[in-house]
CSV table of C-alpha atoms in Angstrom, one decimal:
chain,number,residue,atom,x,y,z
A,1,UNK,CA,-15.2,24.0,-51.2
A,2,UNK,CA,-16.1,26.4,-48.6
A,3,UNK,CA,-19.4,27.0,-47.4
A,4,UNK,CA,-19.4,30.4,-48.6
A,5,UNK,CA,-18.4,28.9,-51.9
A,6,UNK,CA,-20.5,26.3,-52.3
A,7,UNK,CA,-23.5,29.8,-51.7
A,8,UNK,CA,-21.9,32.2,-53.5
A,9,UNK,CA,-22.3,30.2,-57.2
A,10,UNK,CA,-23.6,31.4,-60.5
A,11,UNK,CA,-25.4,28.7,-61.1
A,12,UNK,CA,-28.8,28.1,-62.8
A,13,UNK,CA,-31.1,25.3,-62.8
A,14,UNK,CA,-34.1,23.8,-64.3
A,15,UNK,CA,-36.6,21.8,-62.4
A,16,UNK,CA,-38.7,19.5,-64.7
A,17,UNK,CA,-41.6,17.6,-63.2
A,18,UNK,CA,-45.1,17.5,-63.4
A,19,UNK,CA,-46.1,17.4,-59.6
A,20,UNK,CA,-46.6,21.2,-59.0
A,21,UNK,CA,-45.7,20.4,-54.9
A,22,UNK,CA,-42.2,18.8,-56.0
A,23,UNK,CA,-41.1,21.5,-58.2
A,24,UNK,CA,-41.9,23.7,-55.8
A,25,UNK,CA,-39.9,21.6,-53.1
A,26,UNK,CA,-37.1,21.4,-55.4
A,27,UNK,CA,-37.4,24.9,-56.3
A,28,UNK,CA,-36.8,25.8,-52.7
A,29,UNK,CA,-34.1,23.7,-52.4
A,30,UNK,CA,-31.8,24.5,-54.8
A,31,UNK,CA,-32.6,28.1,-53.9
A,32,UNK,CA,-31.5,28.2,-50.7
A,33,UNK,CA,-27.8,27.0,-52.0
A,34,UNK,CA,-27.7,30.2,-54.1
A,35,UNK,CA,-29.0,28.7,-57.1
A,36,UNK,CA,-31.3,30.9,-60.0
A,37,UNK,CA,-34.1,28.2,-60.5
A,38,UNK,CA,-36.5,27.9,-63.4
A,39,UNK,CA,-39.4,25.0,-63.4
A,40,UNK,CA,-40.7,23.2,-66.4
A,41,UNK,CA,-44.0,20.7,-65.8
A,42,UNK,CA,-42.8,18.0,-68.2
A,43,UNK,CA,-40.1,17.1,-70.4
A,44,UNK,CA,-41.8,19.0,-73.6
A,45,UNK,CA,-41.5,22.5,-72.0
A,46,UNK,CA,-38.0,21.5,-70.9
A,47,UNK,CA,-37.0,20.6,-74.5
A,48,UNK,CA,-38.5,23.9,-75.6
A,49,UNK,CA,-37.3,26.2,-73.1
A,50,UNK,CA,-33.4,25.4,-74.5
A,51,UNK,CA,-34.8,25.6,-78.1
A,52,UNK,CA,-35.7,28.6,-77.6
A,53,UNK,CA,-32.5,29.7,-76.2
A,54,UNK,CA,-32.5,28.9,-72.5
A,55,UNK,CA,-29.6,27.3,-71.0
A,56,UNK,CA,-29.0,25.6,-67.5
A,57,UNK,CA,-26.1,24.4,-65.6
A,58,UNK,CA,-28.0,21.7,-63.9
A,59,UNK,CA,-31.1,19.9,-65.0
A,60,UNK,CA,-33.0,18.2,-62.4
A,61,UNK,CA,-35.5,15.5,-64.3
A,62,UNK,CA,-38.2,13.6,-63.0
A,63,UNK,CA,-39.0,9.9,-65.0
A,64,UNK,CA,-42.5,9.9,-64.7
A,65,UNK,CA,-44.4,12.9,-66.8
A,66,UNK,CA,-47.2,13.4,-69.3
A,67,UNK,CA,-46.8,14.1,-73.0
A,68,UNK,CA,-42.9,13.7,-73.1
A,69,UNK,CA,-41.2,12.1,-69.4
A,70,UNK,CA,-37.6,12.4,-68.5
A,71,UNK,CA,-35.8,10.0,-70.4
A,72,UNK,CA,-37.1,11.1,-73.6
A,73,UNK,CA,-36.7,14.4,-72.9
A,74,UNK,CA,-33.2,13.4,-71.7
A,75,UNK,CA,-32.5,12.0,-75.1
A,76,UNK,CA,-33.5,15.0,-77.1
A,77,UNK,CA,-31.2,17.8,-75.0
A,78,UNK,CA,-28.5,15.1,-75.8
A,79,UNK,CA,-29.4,15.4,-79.2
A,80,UNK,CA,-29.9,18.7,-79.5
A,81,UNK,CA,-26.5,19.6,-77.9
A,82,UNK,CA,-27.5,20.2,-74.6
A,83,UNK,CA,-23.9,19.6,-72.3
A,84,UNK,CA,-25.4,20.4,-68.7
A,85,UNK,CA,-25.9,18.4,-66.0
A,86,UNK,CA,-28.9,16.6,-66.1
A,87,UNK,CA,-29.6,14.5,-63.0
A,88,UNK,CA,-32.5,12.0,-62.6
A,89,UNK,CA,-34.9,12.7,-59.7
A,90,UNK,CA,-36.8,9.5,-59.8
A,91,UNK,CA,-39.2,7.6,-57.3
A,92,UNK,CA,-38.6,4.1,-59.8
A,93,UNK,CA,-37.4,1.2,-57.5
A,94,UNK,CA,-36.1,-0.7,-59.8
A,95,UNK,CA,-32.5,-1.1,-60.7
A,96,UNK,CA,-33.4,-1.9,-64.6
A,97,UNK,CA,-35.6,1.1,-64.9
A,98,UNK,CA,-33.1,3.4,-63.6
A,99,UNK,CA,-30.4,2.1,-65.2
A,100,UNK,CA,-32.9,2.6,-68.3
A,101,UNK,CA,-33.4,6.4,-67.5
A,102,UNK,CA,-29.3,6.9,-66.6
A,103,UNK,CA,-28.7,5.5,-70.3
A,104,UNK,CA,-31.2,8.0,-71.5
A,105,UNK,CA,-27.9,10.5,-70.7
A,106,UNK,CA,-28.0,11.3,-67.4
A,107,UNK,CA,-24.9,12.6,-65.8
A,108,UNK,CA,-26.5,11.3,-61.8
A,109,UNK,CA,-29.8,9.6,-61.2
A,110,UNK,CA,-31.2,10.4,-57.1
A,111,UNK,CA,-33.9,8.2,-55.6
A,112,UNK,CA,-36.5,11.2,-54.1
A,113,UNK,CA,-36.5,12.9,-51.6
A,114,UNK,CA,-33.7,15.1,-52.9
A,115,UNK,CA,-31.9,15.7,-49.6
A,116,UNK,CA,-29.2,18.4,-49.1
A,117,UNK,CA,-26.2,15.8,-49.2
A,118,UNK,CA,-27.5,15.1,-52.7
A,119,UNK,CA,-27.4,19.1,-53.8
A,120,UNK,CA,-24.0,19.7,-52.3
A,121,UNK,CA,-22.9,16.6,-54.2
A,122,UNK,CA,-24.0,17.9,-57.2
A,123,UNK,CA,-22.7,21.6,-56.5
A,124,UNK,CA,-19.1,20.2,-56.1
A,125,UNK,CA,-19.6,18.2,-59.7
A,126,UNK,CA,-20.7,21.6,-61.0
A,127,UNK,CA,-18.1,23.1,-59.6
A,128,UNK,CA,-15.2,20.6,-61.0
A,129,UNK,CA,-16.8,20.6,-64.4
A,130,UNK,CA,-16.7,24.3,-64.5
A,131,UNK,CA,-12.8,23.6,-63.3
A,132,UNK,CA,-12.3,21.3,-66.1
A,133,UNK,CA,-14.2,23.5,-68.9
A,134,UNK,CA,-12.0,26.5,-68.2
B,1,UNK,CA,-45.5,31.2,-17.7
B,2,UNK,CA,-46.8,33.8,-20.2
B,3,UNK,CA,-48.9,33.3,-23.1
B,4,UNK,CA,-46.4,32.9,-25.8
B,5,UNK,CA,-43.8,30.3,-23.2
B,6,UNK,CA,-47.2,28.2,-23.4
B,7,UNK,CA,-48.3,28.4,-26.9
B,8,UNK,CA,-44.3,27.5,-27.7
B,9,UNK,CA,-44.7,24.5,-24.9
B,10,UNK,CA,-47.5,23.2,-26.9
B,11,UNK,CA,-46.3,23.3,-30.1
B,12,UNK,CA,-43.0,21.4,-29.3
B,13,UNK,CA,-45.1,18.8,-27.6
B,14,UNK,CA,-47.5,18.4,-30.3
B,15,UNK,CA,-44.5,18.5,-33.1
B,16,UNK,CA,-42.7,15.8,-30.8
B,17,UNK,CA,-45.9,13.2,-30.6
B,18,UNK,CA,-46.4,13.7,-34.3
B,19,UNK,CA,-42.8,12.5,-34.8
B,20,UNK,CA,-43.2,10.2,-32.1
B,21,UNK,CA,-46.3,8.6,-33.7
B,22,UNK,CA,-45.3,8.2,-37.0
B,23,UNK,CA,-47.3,10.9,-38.7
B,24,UNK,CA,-44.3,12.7,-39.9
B,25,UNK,CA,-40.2,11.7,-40.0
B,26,UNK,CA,-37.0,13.9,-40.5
B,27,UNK,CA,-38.0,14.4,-44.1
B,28,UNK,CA,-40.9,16.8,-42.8
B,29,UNK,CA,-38.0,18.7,-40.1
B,30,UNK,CA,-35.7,19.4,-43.6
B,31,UNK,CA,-39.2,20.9,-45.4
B,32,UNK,CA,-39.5,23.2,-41.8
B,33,UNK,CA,-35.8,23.9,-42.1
B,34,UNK,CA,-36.4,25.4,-45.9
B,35,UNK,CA,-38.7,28.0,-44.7
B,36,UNK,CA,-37.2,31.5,-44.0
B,37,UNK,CA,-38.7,35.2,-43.7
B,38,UNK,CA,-38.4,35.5,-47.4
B,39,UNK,CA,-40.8,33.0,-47.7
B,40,UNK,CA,-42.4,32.3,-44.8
B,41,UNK,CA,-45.9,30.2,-45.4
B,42,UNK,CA,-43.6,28.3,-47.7
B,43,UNK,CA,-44.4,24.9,-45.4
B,44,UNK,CA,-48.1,25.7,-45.6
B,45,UNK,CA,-47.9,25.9,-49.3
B,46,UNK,CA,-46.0,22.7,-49.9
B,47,UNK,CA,-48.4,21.0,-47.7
B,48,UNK,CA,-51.5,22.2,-49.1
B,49,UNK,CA,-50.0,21.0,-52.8
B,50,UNK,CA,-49.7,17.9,-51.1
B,51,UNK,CA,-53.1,17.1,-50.0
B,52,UNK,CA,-54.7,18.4,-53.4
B,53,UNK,CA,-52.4,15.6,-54.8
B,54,UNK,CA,-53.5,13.0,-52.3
B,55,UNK,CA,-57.2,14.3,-53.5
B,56,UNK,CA,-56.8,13.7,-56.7
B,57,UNK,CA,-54.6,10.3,-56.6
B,58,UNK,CA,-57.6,8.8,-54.0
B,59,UNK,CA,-59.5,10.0,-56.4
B,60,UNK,CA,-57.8,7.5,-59.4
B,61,UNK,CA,-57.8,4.9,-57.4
B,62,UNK,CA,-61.4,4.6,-56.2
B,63,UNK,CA,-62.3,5.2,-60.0
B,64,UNK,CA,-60.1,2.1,-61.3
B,65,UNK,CA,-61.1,0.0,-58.2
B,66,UNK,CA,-64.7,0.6,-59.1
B,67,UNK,CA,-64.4,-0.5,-62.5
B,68,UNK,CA,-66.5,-3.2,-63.0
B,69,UNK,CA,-65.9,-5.0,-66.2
B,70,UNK,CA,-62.2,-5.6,-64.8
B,71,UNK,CA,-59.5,-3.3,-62.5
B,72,UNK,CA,-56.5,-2.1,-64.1
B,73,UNK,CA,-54.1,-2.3,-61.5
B,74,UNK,CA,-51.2,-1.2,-63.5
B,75,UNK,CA,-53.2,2.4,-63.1
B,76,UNK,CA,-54.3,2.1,-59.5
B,77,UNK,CA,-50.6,1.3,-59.2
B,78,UNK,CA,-49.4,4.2,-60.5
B,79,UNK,CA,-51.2,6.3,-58.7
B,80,UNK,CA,-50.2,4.8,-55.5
B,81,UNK,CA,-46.7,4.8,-56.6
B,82,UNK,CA,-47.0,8.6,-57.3
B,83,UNK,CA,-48.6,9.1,-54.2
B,84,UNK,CA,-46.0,7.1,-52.0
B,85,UNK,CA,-43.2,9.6,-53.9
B,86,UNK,CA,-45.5,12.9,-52.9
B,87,UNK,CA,-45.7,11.6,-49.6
B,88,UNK,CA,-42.2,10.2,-48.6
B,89,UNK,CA,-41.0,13.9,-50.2
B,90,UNK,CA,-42.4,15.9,-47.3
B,91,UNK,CA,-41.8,13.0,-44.6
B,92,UNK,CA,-45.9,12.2,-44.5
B,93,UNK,CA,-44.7,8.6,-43.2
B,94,UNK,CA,-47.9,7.4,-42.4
B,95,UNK,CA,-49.4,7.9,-45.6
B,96,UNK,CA,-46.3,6.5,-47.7
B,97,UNK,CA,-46.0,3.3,-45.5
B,98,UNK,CA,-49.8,2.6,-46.4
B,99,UNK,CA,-49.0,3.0,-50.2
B,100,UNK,CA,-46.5,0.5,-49.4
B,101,UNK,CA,-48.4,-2.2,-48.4
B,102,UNK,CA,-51.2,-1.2,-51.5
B,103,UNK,CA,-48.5,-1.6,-53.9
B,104,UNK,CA,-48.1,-5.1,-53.0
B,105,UNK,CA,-52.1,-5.9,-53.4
B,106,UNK,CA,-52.0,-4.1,-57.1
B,107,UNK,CA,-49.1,-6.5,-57.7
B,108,UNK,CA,-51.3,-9.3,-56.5
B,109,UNK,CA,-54.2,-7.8,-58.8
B,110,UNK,CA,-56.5,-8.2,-55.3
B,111,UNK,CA,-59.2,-6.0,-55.3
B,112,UNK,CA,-60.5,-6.4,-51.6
B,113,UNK,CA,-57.0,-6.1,-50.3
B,114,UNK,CA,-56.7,-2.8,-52.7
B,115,UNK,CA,-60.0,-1.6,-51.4
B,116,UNK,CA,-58.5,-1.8,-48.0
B,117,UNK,CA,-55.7,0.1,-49.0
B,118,UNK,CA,-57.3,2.5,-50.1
B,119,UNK,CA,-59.2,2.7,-47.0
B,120,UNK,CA,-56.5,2.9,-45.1
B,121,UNK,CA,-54.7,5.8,-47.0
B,122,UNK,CA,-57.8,7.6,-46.9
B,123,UNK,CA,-58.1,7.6,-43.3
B,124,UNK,CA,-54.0,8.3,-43.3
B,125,UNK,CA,-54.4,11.5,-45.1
B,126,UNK,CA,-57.0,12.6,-43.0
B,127,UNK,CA,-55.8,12.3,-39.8
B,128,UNK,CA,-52.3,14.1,-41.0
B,129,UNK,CA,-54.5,16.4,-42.2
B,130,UNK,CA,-56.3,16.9,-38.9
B,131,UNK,CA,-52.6,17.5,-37.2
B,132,UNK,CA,-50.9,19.3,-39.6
B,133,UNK,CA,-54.2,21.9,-39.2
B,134,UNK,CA,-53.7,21.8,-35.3
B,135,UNK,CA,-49.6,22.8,-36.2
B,136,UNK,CA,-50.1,25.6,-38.2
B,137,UNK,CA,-52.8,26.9,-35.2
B,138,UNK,CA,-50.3,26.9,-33.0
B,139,UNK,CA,-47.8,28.3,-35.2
B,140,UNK,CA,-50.3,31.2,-36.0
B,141,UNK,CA,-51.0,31.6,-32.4
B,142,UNK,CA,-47.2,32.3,-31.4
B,143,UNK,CA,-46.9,34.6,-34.2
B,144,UNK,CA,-50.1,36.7,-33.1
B,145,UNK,CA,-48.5,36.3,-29.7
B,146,UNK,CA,-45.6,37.6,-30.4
B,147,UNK,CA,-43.2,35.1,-30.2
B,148,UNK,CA,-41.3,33.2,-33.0
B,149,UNK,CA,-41.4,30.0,-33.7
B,150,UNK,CA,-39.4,27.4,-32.0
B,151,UNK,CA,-37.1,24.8,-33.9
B,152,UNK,CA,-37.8,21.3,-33.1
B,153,UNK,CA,-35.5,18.9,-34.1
């Protein structure tokens, strides 16, 4: 993928988690590689946001949230239907809990910080799934 | 030298000793890196949603350390643990190495050594505080100056 490629993307995402300074990192990120970027501050709004409609390429989903976290919330897109990449953005240590919140339904799980290796990772899986889907 | 060569002297100086002392690692130089002229106080605002969640974590803490009738360190520990993912996100290295070593007293349920910790992360924050105040000065200064802002890597 060229670099112009890997910028010039359609792709949307949703940033789910409850610190306001991390979805605003995040945010920023994703933006700056040509993403449209919508933040949700904890796995409830996320879940409601797609029943009412909304859809994302790429979900990036915290663990740790009040009133519903990430794996929950995981679980429920995957029940409701929800195909998109969801991606774990976690600051759990330990192997058992990730592997906990991957078998929640997570396509990736990413220990924070989020770096850019990790977003033009995830941009070329977007970009093959898209390949694969068409 | 005019003004704005010796505004831009000082800042790389400063940025270079707070590297050099720990205060701040790479993570911090990628958070610069995302700032552009469409959002340009973006840094400052990141930062400033930092240290209201250090506030407010310190805050936890003291309260479950102070309970009396018996710490629950599974909470102080979670608020450390939050805090050491805030702070490693913006490179505060200082502050996330301290909620290293707390994390190990809240697994020992040790309520001095947790105290200490907390002490210690107090005084952390405020002294990045202190320097990441003096770096936007300067930063400020250049700009009113005239000049731009140089990249330090």
């Amino acid at each position: 993928m060229s670099d112009e490629d890997i910028v010039n993307n359609n792709l949307t995402a949703l940033v789910v988690d409850d610190s306001p300074m991390i979805r605003k990192l995040h945010e920023m990120h994703l933006k700056k590689f040509g993403l449209k970027v919508q933040v949700a501050e904890n796995g409830k709004n996320a879940v409601d946001l797609f029943r009412c409609g909304a859809s994302f390429n790429l979900i990036l989903m915290d663990k740790e949230m009040p009133i519903m976290d990430g794996a929950e919330a995981t679980k429920e897109l995957r029940i409701m239907g929800v195909t998109s990449m969801i991606v774990g953005v976690t600051s759990l240590d330990s192997i058992f809990e990730r592997q906990a919140f991957m078998e929640a339904g997570l396509d990736h799980c990413f220990t924070k910080p989020l770096t850019s290796e990790n977003i033009i990772f995830l941009l070329q899986e977007l970009n093959n799934k898209n390949n694969e889907e068409n | 030298m005019n003004i704005v060569n010796q505004l831009q002297r000082q800042f790389i100086d400063f940025s270079t000793s707070l590297h050099r002392e720990g205060f701040v690692d790479d993570q911090f130089t990628q958070l610069q890196k995302l700032q552009d002229e469409n959002s340009p106080d973006f840094v400052v605002e990141v930062v400033s949603l930092f240290f209201e969640d250090c506030e407010k974590l310190i805050n936890n803490m003291a309260r479950a350390l102070e309970q009396t009738q018996g710490v629950d360190f599974k909470q102080v520990d979670a608020s450390v643990h939050q805090l050491k993912g805030s702070s490693s996100s913006i490179g505060a290295m200082r502050v996330k190495n301290a909620c290293i070593s707390f994390r190990s007293f809240c697994e020992a349920q040790n309520r001095e050594g947790c105290l200490r910790c907390l002490q210690q992360v107090t005084h952390e924050y405020s002294l990045l505080k202190n320097k990441l105040q003096t770096l936007f000065t300067l930063e400020q200064q250049i700009l009113a100056a005239g000049g731009s802002i140089p990249v330090v890597d």
